[in-house]
Coordinates of C-alpha atoms in Angstrom, one line a residue:
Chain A
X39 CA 90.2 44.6 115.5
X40 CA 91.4 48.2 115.8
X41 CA 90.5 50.3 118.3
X42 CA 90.5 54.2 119.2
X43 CA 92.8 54.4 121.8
X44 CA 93.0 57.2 124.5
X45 CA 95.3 58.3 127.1
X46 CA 95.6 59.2 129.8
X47 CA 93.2 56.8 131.4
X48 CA 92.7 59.2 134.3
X49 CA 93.7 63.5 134.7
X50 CA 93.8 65.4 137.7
X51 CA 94.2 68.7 137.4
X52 CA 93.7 71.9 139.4
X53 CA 90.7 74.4 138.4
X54 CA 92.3 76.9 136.0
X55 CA 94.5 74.6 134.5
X56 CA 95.1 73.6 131.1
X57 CA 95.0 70.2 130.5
X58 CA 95.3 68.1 126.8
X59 CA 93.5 64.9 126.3
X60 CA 94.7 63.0 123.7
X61 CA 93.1 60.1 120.8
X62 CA 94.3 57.5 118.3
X63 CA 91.8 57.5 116.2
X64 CA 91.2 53.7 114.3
X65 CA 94.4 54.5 111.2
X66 CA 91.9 54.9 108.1
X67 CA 89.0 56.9 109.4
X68 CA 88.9 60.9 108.3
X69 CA 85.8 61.5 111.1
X70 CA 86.4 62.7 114.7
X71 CA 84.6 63.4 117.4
X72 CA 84.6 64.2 121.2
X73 CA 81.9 63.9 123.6
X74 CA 81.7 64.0 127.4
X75 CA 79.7 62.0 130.1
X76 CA 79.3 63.5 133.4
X77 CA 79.0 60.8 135.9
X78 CA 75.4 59.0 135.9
X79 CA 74.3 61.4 132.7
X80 CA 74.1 61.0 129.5
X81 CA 76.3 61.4 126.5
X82 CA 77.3 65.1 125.2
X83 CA 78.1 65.7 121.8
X84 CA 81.4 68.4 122.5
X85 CA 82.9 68.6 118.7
X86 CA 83.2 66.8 115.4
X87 CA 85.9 67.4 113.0
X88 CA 87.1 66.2 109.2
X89 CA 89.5 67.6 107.1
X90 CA 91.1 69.1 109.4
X91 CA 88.3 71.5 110.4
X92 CA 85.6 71.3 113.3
X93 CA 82.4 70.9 111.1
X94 CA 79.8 71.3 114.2
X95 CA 79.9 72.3 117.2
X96 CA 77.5 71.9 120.5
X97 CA 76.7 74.9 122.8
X98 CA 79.7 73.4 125.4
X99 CA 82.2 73.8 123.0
X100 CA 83.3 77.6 124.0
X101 CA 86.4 79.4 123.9
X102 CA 88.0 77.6 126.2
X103 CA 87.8 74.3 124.0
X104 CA 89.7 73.5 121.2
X105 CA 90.9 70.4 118.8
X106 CA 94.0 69.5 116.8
X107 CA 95.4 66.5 114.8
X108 CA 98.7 67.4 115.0
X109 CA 99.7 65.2 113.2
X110 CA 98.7 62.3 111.2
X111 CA 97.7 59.7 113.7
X112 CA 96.6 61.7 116.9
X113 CA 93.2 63.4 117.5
X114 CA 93.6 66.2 121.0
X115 CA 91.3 67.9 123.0
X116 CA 92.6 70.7 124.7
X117 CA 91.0 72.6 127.8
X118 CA 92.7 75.9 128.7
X119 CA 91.2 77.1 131.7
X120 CA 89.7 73.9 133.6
X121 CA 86.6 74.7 135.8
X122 CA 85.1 72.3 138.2
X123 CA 82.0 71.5 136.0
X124 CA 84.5 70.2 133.3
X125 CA 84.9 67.1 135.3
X126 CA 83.6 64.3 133.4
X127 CA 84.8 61.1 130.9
X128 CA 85.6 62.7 127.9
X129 CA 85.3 60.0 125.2
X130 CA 87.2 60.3 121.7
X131 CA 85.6 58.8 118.5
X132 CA 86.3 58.0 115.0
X133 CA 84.3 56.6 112.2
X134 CA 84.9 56.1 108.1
X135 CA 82.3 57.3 106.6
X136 CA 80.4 60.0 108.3
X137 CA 77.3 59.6 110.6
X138 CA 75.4 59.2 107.7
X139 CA 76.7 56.0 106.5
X140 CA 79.0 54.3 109.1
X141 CA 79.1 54.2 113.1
X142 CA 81.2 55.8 115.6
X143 CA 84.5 53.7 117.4
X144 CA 84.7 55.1 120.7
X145 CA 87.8 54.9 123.1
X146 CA 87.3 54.0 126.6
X147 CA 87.6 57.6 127.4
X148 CA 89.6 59.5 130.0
X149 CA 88.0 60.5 133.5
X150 CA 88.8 64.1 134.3
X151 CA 88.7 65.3 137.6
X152 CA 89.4 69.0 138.4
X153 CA 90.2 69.8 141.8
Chain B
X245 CA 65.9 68.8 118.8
X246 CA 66.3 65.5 117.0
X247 CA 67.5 63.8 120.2
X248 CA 66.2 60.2 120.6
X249 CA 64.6 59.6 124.1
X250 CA 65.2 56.1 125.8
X251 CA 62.3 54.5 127.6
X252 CA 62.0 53.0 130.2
X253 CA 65.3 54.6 132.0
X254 CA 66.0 51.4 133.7
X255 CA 64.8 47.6 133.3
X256 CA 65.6 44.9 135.7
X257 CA 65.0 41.5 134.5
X258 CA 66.0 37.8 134.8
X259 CA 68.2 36.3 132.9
X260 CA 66.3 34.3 130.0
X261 CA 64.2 36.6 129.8
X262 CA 63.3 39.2 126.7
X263 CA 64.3 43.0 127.3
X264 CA 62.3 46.0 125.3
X265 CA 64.0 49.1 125.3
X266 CA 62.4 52.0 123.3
X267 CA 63.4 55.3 121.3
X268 CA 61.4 58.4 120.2
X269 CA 63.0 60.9 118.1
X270 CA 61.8 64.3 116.9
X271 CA 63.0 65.0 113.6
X272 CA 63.1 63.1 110.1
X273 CA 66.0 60.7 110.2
X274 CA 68.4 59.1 107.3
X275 CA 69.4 56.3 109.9
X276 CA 68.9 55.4 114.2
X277 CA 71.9 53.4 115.8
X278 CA 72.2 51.6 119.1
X279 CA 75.0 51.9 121.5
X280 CA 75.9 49.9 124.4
X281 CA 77.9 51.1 127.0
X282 CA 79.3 48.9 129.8
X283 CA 79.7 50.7 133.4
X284 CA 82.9 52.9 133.1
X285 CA 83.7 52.1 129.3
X286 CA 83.1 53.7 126.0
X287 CA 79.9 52.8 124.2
X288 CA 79.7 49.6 121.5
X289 CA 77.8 50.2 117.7
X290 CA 75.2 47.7 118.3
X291 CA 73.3 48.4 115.2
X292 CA 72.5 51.2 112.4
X293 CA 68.9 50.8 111.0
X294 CA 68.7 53.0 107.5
X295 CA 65.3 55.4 107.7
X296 CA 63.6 52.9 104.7
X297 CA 64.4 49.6 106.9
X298 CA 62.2 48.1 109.1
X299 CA 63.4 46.3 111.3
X300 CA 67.0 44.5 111.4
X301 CA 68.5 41.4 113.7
X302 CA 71.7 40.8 114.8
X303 CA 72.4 37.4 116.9
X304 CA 70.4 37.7 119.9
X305 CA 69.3 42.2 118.6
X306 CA 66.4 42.7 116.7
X307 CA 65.8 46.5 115.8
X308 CA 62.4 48.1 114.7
X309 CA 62.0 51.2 113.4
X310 CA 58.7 53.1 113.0
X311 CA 59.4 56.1 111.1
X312 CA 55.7 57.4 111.0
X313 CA 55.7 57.4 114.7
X314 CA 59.3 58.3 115.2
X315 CA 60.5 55.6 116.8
X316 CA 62.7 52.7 117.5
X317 CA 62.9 49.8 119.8
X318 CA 65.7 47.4 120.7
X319 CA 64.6 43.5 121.6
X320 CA 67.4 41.8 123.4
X321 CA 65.9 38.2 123.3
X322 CA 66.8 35.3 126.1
X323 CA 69.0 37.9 128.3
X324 CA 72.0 37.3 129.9
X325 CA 74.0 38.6 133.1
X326 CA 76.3 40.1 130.3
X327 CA 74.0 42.0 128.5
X328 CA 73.6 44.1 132.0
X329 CA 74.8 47.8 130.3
X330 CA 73.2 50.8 129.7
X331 CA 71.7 50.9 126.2
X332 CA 71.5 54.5 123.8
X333 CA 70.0 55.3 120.9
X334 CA 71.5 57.6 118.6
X335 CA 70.4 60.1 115.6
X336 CA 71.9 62.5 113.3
X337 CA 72.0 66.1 113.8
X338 CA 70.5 68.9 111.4
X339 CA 74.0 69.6 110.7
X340 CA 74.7 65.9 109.7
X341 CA 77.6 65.6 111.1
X342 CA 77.6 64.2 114.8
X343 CA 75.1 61.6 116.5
X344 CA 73.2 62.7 119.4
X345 CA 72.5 60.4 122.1
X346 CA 69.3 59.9 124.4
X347 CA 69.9 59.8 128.4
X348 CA 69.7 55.8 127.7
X349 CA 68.3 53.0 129.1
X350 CA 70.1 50.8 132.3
X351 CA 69.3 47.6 132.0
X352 CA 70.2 45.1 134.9
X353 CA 69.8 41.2 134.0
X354 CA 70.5 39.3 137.2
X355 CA 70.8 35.6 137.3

């Protein structure tokens, strides 16, 4: 079965560092997302994108996040100033249809530590 | 907000035994899903009930949902060690185009 793969498994960066997570979305879905788990919490909603344009936002997403497929199999989320309260599992998702009609396929996330 | 709200945060039962995990939500829905997420791991669709459904089964799932009291439960019947995860229900935001999770429900099935 497909899967939405995600690397890397594990980041460690310094605070004020820039650091680029990066997805495979599942080949055929047009829906993207990010969210974030801080350890013991629940799950965030960060960003969703289609079309190649973020269509909502949450209040986390500031200016110091962004998103980018690159190209056409790859799905990044980009930090450019890493503070300590970023550290968290960041999970990527993908799904075919929109949340209206089809679930979400999440990867099994990368844990971001920031030192 | 249109966040669904898990209850009870966690449930610790033996195995064979049923498991009831519940969801409130605020706002008028098109559908409610349920996630699964094992320790570490990303979260698992479970099942997507549709706002004019009722309730919905899937093996050893069975899904209600109650849409005049704005809410949903999840019925994991005869429970086993491996259904130990933590359990999230999920709704669409105003915007329509991101699912919000609750805080979730742990659920612990020892044998």
């Amino acid at each position: 079965e497909p899967e939405v793969t995600q690397t890397p498994s594990h980041q460690v960066t310094q605070m004020g560092q820039e650091v680029i997570l990066r997805c495979v979305p599942i080949s055929n879905h047009l829906y993207f997302y990010w969210y974030r788990q801080i350890l013991g919490q629940k799950v965030e909603f960060l960003v969703s994108f289609y079309n190649n344009e973020i269509s909502e936002k949450s209040e986390i997403f500031d200016d110091q996040f962004s998103v980018e497929r690159p190209d056409g199999s790859n799905f990044t989320l980009k930090i450019r100033s890493t503070k300590l309260e970023d550290s968290a599992m960041y999970f990527c998702a993908s799904s075919g249809q929109g949340t209206n009609n089809s679930p979400l396929h999440f990867g099994n996330g990368t844990r971001l530590t920031v030192t | 907000s249109q966040q669904g709200e898990e209850d009870p945060q966690a449930l610790s039962i033996q195995e064979g035994e049923n498991a009831t995990m519940n969801c409130s939500y605020k706002t008028s829905i098109n559908n409610l899903q349920w996630y699964r997420q094992n320790s570490g791991r990303g979260l698992v669709h479970l099942i997507l009930i549709r706002s004019n459904e009722r309730e919905k089964h899937s093996g050893r799932l069975r899904v209600t949902l109650d849409t005049s009291k704005k809410s949903s439960s999840l019925l994991i019947t005869a429970s086993r060690a491996a259904d130990t995860a933590s359990y999230f229900c999920a709704t669409v935001s105003q915007a329509g185009t991101a699912l919000i999770f609750g805080k979730g429900t742990t659920l612990s099935v020892s044998s």
